[in-house]
Short mmCIF file of C-alpha atoms in Angstrom, two decimals:
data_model
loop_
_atom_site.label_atom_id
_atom_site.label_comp_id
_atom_site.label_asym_id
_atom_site.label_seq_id
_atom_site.Cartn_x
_atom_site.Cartn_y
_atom_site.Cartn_z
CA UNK M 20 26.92 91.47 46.98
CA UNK M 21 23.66 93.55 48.22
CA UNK M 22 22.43 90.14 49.51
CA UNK M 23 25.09 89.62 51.62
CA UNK M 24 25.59 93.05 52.52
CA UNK M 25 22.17 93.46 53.81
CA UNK M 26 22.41 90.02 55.31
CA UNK M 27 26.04 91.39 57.55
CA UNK M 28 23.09 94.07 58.60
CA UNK M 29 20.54 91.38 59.81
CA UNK M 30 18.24 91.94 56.97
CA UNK M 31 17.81 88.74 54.88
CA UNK M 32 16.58 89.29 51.38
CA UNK M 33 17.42 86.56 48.55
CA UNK M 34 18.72 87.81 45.33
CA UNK M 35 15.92 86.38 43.68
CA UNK M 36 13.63 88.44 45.85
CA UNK M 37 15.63 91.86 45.37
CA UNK M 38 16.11 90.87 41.36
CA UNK M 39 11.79 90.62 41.40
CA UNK M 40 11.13 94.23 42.72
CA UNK M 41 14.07 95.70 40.37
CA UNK M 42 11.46 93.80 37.66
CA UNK M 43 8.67 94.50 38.54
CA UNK M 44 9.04 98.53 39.83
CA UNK M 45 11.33 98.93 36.51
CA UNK M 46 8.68 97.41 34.21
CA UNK M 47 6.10 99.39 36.13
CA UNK M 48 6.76 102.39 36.23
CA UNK M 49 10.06 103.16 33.58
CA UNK M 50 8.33 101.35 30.54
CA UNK M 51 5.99 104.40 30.38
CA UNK M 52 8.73 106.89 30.12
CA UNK M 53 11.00 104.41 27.97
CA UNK M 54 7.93 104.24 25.53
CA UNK M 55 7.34 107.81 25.66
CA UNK M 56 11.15 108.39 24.97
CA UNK M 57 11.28 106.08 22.01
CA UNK M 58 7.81 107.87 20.12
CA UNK M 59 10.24 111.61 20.79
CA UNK M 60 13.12 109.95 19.51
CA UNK M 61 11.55 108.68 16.17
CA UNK M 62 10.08 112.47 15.15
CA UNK M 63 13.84 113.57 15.49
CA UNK M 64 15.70 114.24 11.86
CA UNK M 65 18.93 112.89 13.14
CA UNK M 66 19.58 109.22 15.19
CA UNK M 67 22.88 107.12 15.76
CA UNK M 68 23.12 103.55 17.19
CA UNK M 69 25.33 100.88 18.30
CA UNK M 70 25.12 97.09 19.74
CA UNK M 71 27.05 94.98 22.14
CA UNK M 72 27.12 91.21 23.08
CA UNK M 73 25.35 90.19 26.45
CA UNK M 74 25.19 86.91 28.35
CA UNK M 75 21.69 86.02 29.29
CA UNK M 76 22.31 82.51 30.94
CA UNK M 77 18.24 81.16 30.97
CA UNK M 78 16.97 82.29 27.57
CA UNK M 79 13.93 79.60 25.81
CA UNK M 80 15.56 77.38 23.74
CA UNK M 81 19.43 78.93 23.76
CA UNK M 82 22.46 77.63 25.47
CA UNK M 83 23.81 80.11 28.06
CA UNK M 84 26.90 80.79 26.29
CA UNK M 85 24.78 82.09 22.98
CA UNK M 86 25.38 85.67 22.31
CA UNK M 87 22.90 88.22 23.00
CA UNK M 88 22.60 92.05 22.49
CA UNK M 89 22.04 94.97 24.05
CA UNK M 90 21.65 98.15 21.22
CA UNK M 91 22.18 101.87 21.92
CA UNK M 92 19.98 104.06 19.65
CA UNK M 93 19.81 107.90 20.45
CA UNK M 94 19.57 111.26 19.07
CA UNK M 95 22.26 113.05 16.81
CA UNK M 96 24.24 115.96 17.32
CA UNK M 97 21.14 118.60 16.31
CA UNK M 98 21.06 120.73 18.97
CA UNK M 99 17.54 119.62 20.44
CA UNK M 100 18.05 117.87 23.88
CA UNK M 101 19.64 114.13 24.08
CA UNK M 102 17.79 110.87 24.43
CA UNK M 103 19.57 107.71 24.85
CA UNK M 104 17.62 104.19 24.70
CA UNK M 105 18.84 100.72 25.39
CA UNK M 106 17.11 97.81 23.32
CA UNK M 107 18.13 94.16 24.54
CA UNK M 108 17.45 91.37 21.66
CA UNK M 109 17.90 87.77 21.25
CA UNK M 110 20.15 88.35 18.21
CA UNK M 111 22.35 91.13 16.47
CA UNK M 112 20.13 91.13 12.94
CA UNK M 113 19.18 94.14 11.48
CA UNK M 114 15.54 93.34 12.14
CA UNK M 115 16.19 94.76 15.59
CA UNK M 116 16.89 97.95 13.96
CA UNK M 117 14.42 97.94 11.29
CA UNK M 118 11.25 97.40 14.47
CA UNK M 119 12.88 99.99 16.14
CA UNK M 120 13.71 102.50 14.12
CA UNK M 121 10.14 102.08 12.09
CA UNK M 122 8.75 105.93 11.83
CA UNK M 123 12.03 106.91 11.35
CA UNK M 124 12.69 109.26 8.44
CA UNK M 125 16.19 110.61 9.08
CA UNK M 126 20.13 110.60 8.72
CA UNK M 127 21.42 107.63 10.67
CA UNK M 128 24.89 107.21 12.08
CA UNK M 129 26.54 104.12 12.91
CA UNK M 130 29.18 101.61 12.23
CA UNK M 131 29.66 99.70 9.49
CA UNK M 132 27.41 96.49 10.29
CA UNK M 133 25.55 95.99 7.72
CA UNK M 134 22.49 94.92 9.20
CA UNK M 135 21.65 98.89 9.28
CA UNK M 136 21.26 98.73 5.38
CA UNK M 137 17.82 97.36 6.74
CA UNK M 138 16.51 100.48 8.03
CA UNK M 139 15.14 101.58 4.32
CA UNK M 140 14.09 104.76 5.96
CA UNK M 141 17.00 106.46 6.92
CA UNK M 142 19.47 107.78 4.97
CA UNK M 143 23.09 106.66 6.58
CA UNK M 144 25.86 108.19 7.70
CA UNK M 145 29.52 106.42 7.47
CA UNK M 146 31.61 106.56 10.62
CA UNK M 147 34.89 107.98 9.30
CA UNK M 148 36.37 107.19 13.16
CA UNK M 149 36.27 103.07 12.74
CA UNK M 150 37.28 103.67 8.57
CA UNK M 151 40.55 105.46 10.17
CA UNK M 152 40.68 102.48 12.21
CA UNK M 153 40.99 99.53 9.55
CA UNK M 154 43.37 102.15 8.25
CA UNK M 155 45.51 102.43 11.38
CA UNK M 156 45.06 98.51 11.79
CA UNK M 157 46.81 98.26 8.21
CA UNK M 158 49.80 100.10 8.96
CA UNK M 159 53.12 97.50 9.30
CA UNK M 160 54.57 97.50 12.55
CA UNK M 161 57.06 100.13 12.97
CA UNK M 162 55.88 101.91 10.18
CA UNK M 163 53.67 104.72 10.97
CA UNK M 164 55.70 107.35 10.23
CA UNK M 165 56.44 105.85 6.72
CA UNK M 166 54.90 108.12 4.24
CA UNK M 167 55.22 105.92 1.07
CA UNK M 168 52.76 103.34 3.19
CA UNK M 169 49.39 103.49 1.37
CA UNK M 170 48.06 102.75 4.65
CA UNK M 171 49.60 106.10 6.17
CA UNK M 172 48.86 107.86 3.16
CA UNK M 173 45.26 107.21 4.14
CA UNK M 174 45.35 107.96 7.89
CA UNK M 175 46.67 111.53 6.76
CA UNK M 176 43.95 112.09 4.76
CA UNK M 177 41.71 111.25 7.56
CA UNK M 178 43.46 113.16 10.41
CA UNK M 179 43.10 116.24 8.02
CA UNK M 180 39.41 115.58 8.09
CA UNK M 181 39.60 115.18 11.75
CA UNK M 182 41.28 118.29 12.31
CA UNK M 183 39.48 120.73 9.87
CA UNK M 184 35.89 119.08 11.47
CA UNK M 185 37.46 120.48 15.26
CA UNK M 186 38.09 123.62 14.14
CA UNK M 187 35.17 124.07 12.19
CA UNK M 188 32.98 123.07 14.61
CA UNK M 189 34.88 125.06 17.22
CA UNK M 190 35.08 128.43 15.16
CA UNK M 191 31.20 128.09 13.73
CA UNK M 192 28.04 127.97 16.01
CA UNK M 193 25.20 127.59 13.28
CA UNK M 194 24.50 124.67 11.11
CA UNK M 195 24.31 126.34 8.42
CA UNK M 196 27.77 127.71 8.73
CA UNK M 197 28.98 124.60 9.62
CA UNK M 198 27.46 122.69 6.52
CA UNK M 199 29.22 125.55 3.93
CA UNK M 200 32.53 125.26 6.00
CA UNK M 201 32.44 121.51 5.60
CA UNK M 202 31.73 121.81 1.52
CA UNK M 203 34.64 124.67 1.35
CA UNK M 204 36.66 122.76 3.18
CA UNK M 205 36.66 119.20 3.83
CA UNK M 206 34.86 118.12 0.56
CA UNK M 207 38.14 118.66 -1.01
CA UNK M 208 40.19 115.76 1.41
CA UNK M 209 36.95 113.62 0.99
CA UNK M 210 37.84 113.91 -3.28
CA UNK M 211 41.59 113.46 -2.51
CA UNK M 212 41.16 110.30 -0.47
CA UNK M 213 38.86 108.74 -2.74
CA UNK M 214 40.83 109.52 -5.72
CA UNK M 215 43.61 107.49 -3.29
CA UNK M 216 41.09 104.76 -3.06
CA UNK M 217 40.75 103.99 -6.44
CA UNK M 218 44.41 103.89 -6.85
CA UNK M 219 44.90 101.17 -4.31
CA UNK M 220 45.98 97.54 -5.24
CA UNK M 221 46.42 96.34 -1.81
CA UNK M 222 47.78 92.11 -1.55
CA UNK M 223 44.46 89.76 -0.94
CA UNK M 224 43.87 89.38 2.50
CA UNK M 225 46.19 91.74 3.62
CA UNK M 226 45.01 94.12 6.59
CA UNK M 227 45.05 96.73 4.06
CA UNK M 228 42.75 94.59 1.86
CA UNK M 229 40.69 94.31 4.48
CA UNK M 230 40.55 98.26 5.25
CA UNK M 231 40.33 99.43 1.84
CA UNK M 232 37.30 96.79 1.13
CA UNK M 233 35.68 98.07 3.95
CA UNK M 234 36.01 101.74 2.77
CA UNK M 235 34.77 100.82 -0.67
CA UNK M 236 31.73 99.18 0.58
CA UNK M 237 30.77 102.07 2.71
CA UNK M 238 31.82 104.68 -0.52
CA UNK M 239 28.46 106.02 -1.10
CA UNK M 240 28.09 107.57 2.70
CA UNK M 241 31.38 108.64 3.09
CA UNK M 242 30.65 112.04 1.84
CA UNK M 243 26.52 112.29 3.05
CA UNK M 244 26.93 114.41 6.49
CA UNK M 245 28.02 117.22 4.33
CA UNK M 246 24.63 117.38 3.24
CA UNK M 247 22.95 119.50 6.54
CA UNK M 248 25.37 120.71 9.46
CA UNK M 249 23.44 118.75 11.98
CA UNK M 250 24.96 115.39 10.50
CA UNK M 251 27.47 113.69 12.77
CA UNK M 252 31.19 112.92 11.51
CA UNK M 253 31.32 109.84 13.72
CA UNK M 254 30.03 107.61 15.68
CA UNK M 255 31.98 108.16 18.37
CA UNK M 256 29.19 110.01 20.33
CA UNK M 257 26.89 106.57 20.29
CA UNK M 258 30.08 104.99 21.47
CA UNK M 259 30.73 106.82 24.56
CA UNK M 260 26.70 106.25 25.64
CA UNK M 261 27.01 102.53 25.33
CA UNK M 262 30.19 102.37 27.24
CA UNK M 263 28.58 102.58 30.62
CA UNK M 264 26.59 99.67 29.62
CA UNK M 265 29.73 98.31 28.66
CA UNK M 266 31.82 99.17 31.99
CA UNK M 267 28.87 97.47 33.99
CA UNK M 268 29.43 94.04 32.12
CA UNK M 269 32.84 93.95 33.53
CA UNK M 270 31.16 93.69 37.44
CA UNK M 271 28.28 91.88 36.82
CA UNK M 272 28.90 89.96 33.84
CA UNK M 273 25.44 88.36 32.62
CA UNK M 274 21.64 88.93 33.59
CA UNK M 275 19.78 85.90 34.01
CA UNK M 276 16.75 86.11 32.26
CA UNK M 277 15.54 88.03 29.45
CA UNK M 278 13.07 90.16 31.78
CA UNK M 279 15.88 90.77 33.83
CA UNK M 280 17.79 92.35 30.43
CA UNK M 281 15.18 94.17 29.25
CA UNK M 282 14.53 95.80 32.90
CA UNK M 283 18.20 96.64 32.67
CA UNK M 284 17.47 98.51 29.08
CA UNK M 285 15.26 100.33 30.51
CA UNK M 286 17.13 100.91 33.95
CA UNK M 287 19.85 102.27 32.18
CA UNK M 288 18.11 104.45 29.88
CA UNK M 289 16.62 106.42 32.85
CA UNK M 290 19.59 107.14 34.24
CA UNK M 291 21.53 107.99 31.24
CA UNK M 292 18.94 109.49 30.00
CA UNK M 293 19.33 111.15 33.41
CA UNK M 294 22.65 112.06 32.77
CA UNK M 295 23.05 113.48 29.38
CA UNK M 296 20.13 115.89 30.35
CA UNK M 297 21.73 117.32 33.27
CA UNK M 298 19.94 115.81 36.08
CA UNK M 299 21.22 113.68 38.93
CA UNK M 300 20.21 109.95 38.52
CA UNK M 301 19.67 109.12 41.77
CA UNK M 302 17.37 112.28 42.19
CA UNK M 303 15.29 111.58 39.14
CA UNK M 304 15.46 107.74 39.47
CA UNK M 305 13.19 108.46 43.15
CA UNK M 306 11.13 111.64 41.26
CA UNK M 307 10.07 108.85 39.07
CA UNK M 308 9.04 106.61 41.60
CA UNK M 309 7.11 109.18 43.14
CA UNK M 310 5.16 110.37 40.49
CA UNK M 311 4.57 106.83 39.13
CA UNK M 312 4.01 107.77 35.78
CA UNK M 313 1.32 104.86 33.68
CA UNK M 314 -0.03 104.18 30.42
CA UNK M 315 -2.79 106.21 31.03
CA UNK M 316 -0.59 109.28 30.91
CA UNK M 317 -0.30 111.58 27.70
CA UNK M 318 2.21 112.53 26.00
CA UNK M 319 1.22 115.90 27.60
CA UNK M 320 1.60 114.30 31.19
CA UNK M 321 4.64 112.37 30.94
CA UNK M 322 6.41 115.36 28.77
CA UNK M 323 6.33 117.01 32.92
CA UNK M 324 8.09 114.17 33.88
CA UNK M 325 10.57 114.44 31.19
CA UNK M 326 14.67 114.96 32.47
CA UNK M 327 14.86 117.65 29.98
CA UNK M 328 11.70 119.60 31.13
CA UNK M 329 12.50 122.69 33.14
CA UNK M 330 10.26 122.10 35.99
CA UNK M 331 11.98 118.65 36.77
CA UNK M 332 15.19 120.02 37.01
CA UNK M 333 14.15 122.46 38.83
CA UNK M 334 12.47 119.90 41.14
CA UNK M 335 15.68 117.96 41.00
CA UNK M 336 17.74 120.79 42.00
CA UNK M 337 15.77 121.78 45.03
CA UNK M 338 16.18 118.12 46.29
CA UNK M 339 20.08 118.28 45.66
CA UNK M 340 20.07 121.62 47.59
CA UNK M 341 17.68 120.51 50.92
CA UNK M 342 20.18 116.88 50.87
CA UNK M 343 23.36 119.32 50.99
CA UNK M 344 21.70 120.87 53.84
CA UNK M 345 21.05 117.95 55.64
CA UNK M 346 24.58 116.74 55.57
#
């Protein structure tokens, strides 16, 4: 569409030319930053991921229609600022995790894939959003209001949790509060629903087999973010950083090569990374490109170049305010 856009303007540039200097300038001057991001986000206590198929149509030695993946890692909810990283792989193994995450000594949300059990380093976290889920999934048609349904039985439990974890985290602003409200109070549902667990018998291959296999083989984290306030309930905060990734798949559907997926990790996590910090994307995308930040840079160097560092947004600001101006 930007081919033929610019072409309507009498300015012909081939896709394959515009794709190259997306490469090229991405891999130039963003892999600095993405690296630098990545080395911050492995000294944090707290990370959450996700993963999501991608069609790369000219990979070595796959058919176009194999399966590919682009993974979210970022920080948790611990206060600190946010950073949000895109990894494309080949695959969605756990090994992708595992080279990732390595450093990483921390609490680790995410789904229930199992190819996190990998990450030997972190301790995880179960998502008790996708285990209400299976639960909701289990419920017969026309039935959710049916209280002797084991299936609703468990959704109430859950939505208790739910609710108590808004108010608490609505009502108490330190994370040490938070962690004795949660123990006070939701440690008690957590007992009651497991105590429901055991108890169910559910028909083989039923949805509600399926749900309540899935809770028992994710038993032992249910209960682990009551362990420090800074733990996240659910994963639904990876979730909603991946969707934009996700939303873009809908328009342009595959990336050709693998360079071309990895320069869209990496494209993405500046301007997300934009984003969650407060700064306008555009703005910092051309700061970047400015400043041209290398590997020679420190950590030092490239920490002023940083979308949480006060300077930059700042900088950013001042650029919003002189384009207002202009217009």
């Amino acid at each position: 569409r930007i081919e033929q856009d610019l072409g309507n303007l009498g300015v012909k540039i081939g896709r394959a030319t515009l794709s190259n200097w997306v490469i090229k300038n991405g891999t130039a001057f963003f892999t600095p930053m993405y690296e630098f991001f990545h080395r911050k986000l492995l000294e944090r206590g707290f990370a959450m991921a996700d993963e999501t198929p991608v069609q790369i149509l000219h990979e070595p030695g796959r058919r176009a229609q194999t399966q590919s993946y682009m993974w979210l890692f970022r920080s948790g909810e611990d206060g600190e600022y946010p950073i949000i990283l895109y990894k494309y792989s080949e695959t969605r193994a756990g090994d992708t995790a595992v080279d990732f995450l390595d450093g990483f000594h921390g609490y680790l949300m995410c789904d229930g894939y199992s190819g996190y059990n990998k990450v030997k380093t972190a301790k995880r976290l179960a998502c008790w959003a996708h285990v209400r889920r299976y639960l909701i999934d289990a419920i017969p048609k026309g039935k959710q209001l049916d209280y002797s349904q084991p299936s609703v039985q468990g959704v109430m439990y859950i939505n208790q949790l739910f609710d108590k974890e808004d108010k608490i985290r609505k009502k108490y602003k330190t994370f040490d509060a938070i962690k004795e409200a949660r123990d006070s109070q939701e440690r008690p549902i957590i007992e009651g629903f497991l105590s429901w667990l055991d108890k169910q018998e559910p028909v083989r291959n039923s949805r509600l087999d399926k749900a309540v296999t899935y809770i028992r083989n994710r038993r032992e984290h249910l209960a682990t973010y009551l362990e420090d306030g800074r733990c996240s309930f659910s994963n639904n905060l990876s979730e909603n950083s991946i969707r934009p990734f996700v939303v873009g798949r809908k328009g342009w559907l595959f990336c050709n090569t693998p360079a071309g997926a990895e320069t869209s990790a990496m494209a993405y996590t500046m301007v997300e990374m934009a984003k969650a910090n407060g700064v306008n994307p555009y703005h910092y995308l051309t700061f970047l490109f400015e400043k041209q930040p290398n590997e020679t840079m420190s950590d030092d160097e490239l920490e002023q170049l940083a979308p949480w560092n006060d300077e930059v947004k700042a900088e950013i600001q001042k650029r919003i305010e002189e384009q207002n101006k202009q217009q």
